[in-house]
Short mmCIF file of C-alpha atoms in Angstrom, two decimals:
data_model
loop_
_atom_site.label_atom_id
_atom_site.label_comp_id
_atom_site.label_asym_id
_atom_site.label_seq_id
_atom_site.Cartn_x
_atom_site.Cartn_y
_atom_site.Cartn_z
CA UNK A 3 8.16 34.83 0.58
CA UNK A 4 8.17 31.45 -1.10
CA UNK A 5 7.46 31.18 -4.80
CA UNK A 6 4.59 28.91 -5.75
CA UNK A 7 5.78 26.45 -8.43
CA UNK A 8 2.51 26.54 -10.34
CA UNK A 9 -1.22 27.09 -9.97
CA UNK A 10 -2.02 23.36 -9.75
CA UNK A 11 -3.84 22.47 -6.57
CA UNK A 12 -1.31 19.81 -5.56
CA UNK A 13 1.45 22.40 -5.63
CA UNK A 14 -0.72 24.74 -3.57
CA UNK A 15 -1.35 21.87 -1.15
CA UNK A 16 2.40 21.34 -0.81
CA UNK A 17 2.96 25.02 -0.14
CA UNK A 18 0.18 25.14 2.43
CA UNK A 19 1.46 21.98 4.10
CA UNK A 20 4.91 23.54 4.38
CA UNK A 21 3.42 26.66 5.96
CA UNK A 22 1.73 24.50 8.59
CA UNK A 23 4.77 22.33 9.33
CA UNK A 24 7.07 25.36 9.47
CA UNK A 25 4.80 27.01 12.03
CA UNK A 26 3.75 29.90 9.80
CA UNK A 27 0.21 28.61 10.26
CA UNK A 28 -0.04 27.29 13.80
CA UNK A 29 -2.50 24.72 15.17
CA UNK A 30 -5.92 26.29 15.69
CA UNK A 31 -5.20 29.27 13.44
CA UNK A 32 -7.63 30.53 10.81
CA UNK A 33 -6.58 30.04 7.19
CA UNK A 34 -7.18 33.36 5.48
CA UNK A 35 -7.94 32.41 1.88
CA UNK A 36 -7.94 36.00 0.59
CA UNK A 37 -4.52 36.73 2.05
CA UNK A 38 -2.99 33.50 0.73
CA UNK A 39 -4.43 34.02 -2.73
CA UNK A 40 -2.90 37.47 -2.85
CA UNK A 41 0.40 36.24 -1.44
CA UNK A 42 0.74 33.43 -3.96
CA UNK A 43 -0.98 35.23 -6.87
CA UNK A 44 -3.52 32.48 -7.40
CA UNK A 45 -7.28 32.23 -7.67
CA UNK A 46 -9.56 30.77 -4.99
CA UNK A 47 -10.15 27.52 -6.96
CA UNK A 48 -6.73 25.82 -6.55
CA UNK A 49 -6.54 26.96 -2.93
CA UNK A 50 -9.92 25.49 -2.10
CA UNK A 51 -9.01 22.24 -3.84
CA UNK A 52 -5.79 22.18 -1.82
CA UNK A 53 -7.76 22.75 1.38
CA UNK A 54 -9.90 19.73 0.54
CA UNK A 55 -6.73 17.64 0.23
CA UNK A 56 -5.39 18.82 3.58
CA UNK A 57 -8.78 18.30 5.19
CA UNK A 58 -8.74 14.69 3.98
CA UNK A 59 -5.24 14.33 5.45
CA UNK A 60 -6.46 15.60 8.81
CA UNK A 61 -4.24 18.69 8.82
CA UNK A 62 -7.12 21.11 8.28
CA UNK A 63 -10.72 21.22 9.46
CA UNK A 64 -13.58 23.06 7.79
CA UNK A 65 -16.20 24.78 9.94
CA UNK A 66 -19.44 25.77 8.18
CA UNK A 67 -19.88 29.55 7.83
CA UNK A 68 -16.49 30.12 9.44
CA UNK A 69 -13.92 28.70 7.05
CA UNK A 70 -10.87 26.48 7.45
CA UNK A 71 -8.58 26.15 10.45
CA UNK A 72 -5.35 24.29 11.09
CA UNK A 73 -6.16 21.21 13.11
CA UNK A 74 -4.99 20.75 16.67
CA UNK A 75 -3.75 17.35 17.83
CA UNK A 76 -5.06 16.33 21.24
CA UNK A 77 -3.66 13.89 23.77
CA UNK A 78 -6.49 11.54 22.82
CA UNK A 79 -5.42 11.77 19.17
CA UNK A 80 -1.91 10.73 20.19
CA UNK A 81 -3.29 7.85 22.26
CA UNK A 82 -5.24 6.69 19.21
CA UNK A 83 -2.52 7.17 16.60
CA UNK A 84 0.55 5.69 18.26
CA UNK A 85 -0.79 2.12 18.69
CA UNK A 86 -1.83 2.14 15.03
CA UNK A 87 1.47 3.42 13.66
CA UNK A 88 3.29 1.01 15.99
CA UNK A 89 1.44 -1.91 14.41
CA UNK A 90 2.12 -0.63 10.89
CA UNK A 91 5.82 0.05 11.40
CA UNK A 92 6.13 -3.24 13.26
CA UNK A 93 4.81 -4.99 10.18
CA UNK A 94 7.32 -3.09 8.07
CA UNK A 95 10.13 -4.32 10.32
CA UNK A 96 8.80 -7.88 9.98
CA UNK A 97 8.71 -7.72 6.17
CA UNK A 98 12.00 -5.84 5.94
CA UNK A 99 13.73 -8.55 7.97
CA UNK A 100 12.55 -11.20 5.54
CA UNK A 101 13.63 -9.20 2.49
CA UNK A 102 16.88 -7.59 3.64
CA UNK A 103 20.02 -8.54 1.71
CA UNK A 104 23.52 -8.44 3.22
CA UNK A 105 24.02 -5.10 1.44
CA UNK A 106 20.82 -3.75 3.04
CA UNK A 107 22.00 -4.86 6.48
CA UNK A 108 25.38 -3.20 5.89
CA UNK A 109 23.69 0.09 4.92
CA UNK A 110 21.58 -0.05 8.07
CA UNK A 111 24.71 -0.80 10.10
CA UNK A 112 26.22 2.49 8.89
CA UNK A 113 23.07 4.43 9.83
CA UNK A 114 22.97 2.86 13.29
CA UNK A 115 26.60 3.80 13.88
CA UNK A 116 25.71 7.39 13.04
CA UNK A 117 22.69 7.18 15.32
CA UNK A 118 24.88 5.97 18.17
CA UNK A 119 27.41 8.75 17.62
CA UNK A 120 24.70 11.42 17.63
CA UNK A 121 23.16 9.98 20.79
CA UNK A 122 26.48 9.85 22.61
CA UNK A 123 27.22 13.45 21.61
CA UNK A 124 23.72 14.63 22.56
CA UNK A 125 23.07 15.96 19.05
CA UNK A 126 19.29 15.70 19.08
CA UNK A 127 18.63 17.29 15.67
CA UNK A 128 21.17 15.03 13.97
CA UNK A 129 19.72 12.08 15.85
CA UNK A 130 16.25 12.92 14.54
CA UNK A 131 17.57 12.95 10.97
CA UNK A 132 19.33 9.60 11.30
CA UNK A 133 16.31 8.16 13.10
CA UNK A 134 14.05 9.23 10.23
CA UNK A 135 16.42 7.77 7.64
CA UNK A 136 16.44 4.41 9.43
CA UNK A 137 12.66 4.27 9.67
CA UNK A 138 12.40 5.19 5.97
CA UNK A 139 14.93 2.52 5.00
CA UNK A 140 12.97 -0.15 6.85
CA UNK A 141 9.71 0.99 5.28
CA UNK A 142 11.30 0.86 1.82
CA UNK A 143 12.70 -2.60 2.49
CA UNK A 144 9.22 -3.80 3.45
CA UNK A 145 8.19 -2.91 -0.12
CA UNK A 146 4.48 -2.44 0.63
CA UNK A 147 3.12 0.77 -0.88
CA UNK A 148 -0.09 0.64 1.18
CA UNK A 149 1.78 0.38 4.44
CA UNK A 150 4.10 3.18 3.34
CA UNK A 151 1.23 5.48 2.36
CA UNK A 152 -0.73 4.90 5.55
CA UNK A 153 2.34 5.51 7.70
CA UNK A 154 3.10 8.70 5.74
CA UNK A 155 -0.43 9.97 6.33
CA UNK A 156 -0.24 9.32 10.07
CA UNK A 157 3.17 10.95 10.24
CA UNK A 158 1.67 14.15 8.85
CA UNK A 159 -0.69 14.31 11.81
CA UNK A 160 2.13 13.62 14.26
CA UNK A 161 4.25 16.28 12.56
CA UNK A 162 1.40 18.73 13.05
CA UNK A 163 1.73 18.16 16.80
CA UNK A 164 5.38 19.32 16.62
CA UNK A 165 6.46 16.53 18.93
CA UNK A 166 9.80 16.63 20.77
CA UNK A 167 9.87 13.30 22.59
CA UNK A 168 13.68 13.11 22.61
CA UNK A 169 13.75 16.01 25.06
CA UNK A 170 12.24 13.83 27.79
CA UNK A 171 14.85 12.97 30.46
CA UNK A 172 16.78 9.85 29.47
CA UNK A 173 14.81 9.43 26.25
CA UNK A 174 17.74 9.83 23.84
CA UNK A 175 19.64 6.94 25.42
CA UNK A 176 16.53 4.78 25.63
CA UNK A 177 15.56 5.50 22.02
CA UNK A 178 18.99 4.36 20.86
CA UNK A 179 18.65 1.15 22.87
CA UNK A 180 15.26 0.48 21.22
CA UNK A 181 16.65 1.11 17.74
CA UNK A 182 19.56 -1.22 18.35
CA UNK A 183 17.11 -3.92 19.49
CA UNK A 184 15.17 -3.60 16.22
CA UNK A 185 18.37 -3.78 14.20
CA UNK A 186 19.74 -6.74 16.16
CA UNK A 187 16.58 -8.72 15.42
CA UNK A 188 16.62 -7.71 11.75
CA UNK A 189 20.30 -8.65 11.41
CA UNK A 190 19.61 -12.02 13.04
CA UNK A 191 16.74 -12.70 10.63
CA UNK A 192 14.24 -12.68 13.51
CA UNK A 193 11.22 -11.10 11.80
CA UNK A 194 8.88 -11.54 14.78
CA UNK A 195 11.50 -10.04 17.08
CA UNK A 196 11.98 -7.04 14.80
CA UNK A 197 8.22 -6.54 14.69
CA UNK A 198 7.92 -6.61 18.49
CA UNK A 199 10.94 -4.34 18.99
CA UNK A 200 9.66 -1.77 16.52
CA UNK A 201 6.20 -1.74 18.10
CA UNK A 202 7.79 -1.23 21.51
CA UNK A 203 9.92 1.62 20.11
CA UNK A 204 6.87 3.52 18.84
CA UNK A 205 4.85 2.94 22.01
CA UNK A 206 7.74 4.15 24.15
CA UNK A 207 7.73 7.36 22.12
CA UNK A 208 4.15 7.91 23.23
CA UNK A 209 5.09 7.32 26.86
CA UNK A 210 7.92 9.84 26.61
CA UNK A 211 5.51 12.42 25.22
CA UNK A 212 3.09 11.69 28.04
CA UNK A 213 5.85 12.35 30.56
CA UNK A 214 6.72 15.65 28.86
CA UNK A 215 3.09 16.75 28.85
CA UNK A 216 2.75 15.88 32.56
CA UNK A 217 5.94 17.78 33.42
CA UNK A 218 4.71 20.82 31.47
CA UNK A 219 1.37 20.79 33.28
CA UNK A 220 3.16 20.49 36.62
CA UNK A 221 5.26 23.57 35.88
CA UNK A 222 2.21 25.58 34.81
CA UNK A 223 0.25 24.69 37.93
CA UNK A 224 3.15 25.09 40.36
#
């Protein structure tokens, strides 16, 4: 059992968020307030405040007279979210290209070498970590707190879906190619090119997920 840092509702929100992302509370499941309050030795007030936070984030939904449930991400949600996050991260790539120093480019070069090594070795989990670090570095270079916050909020919803797009056939190799295209544009100082390459990278993620969902349905109906 995890220890709750304090009784403040933001700490409770963090704990609840971790439960959801770790799969201890799965999409569609009922959030038992009594059980959680007993488990974490807290009163109902901070938990309910935390639930309001997660409801605003889209991770939880409240149903009158029934209580709170972990949200489920639909295919339509993914269709709606990916074009938006593609635009936002594309803008980050644009701004990052204009602001990147030679030292920033060198740091990104190191990360892309790691990304390539993980892809060639088929180390998907390590690839995910390097991929995340690269996206974060570009967002930080863009230096726009509003873009960063909006992207972070959308990522929470995508994380709720427990997506595994790199498991699509050929996706690991293609993802690397897309990342290298973004970096090549950034290194060349081509802000518009970096923007377009990043948008393409995010939209291709959605297509890979669509292929996985189709393959899964095909297996179930076979």
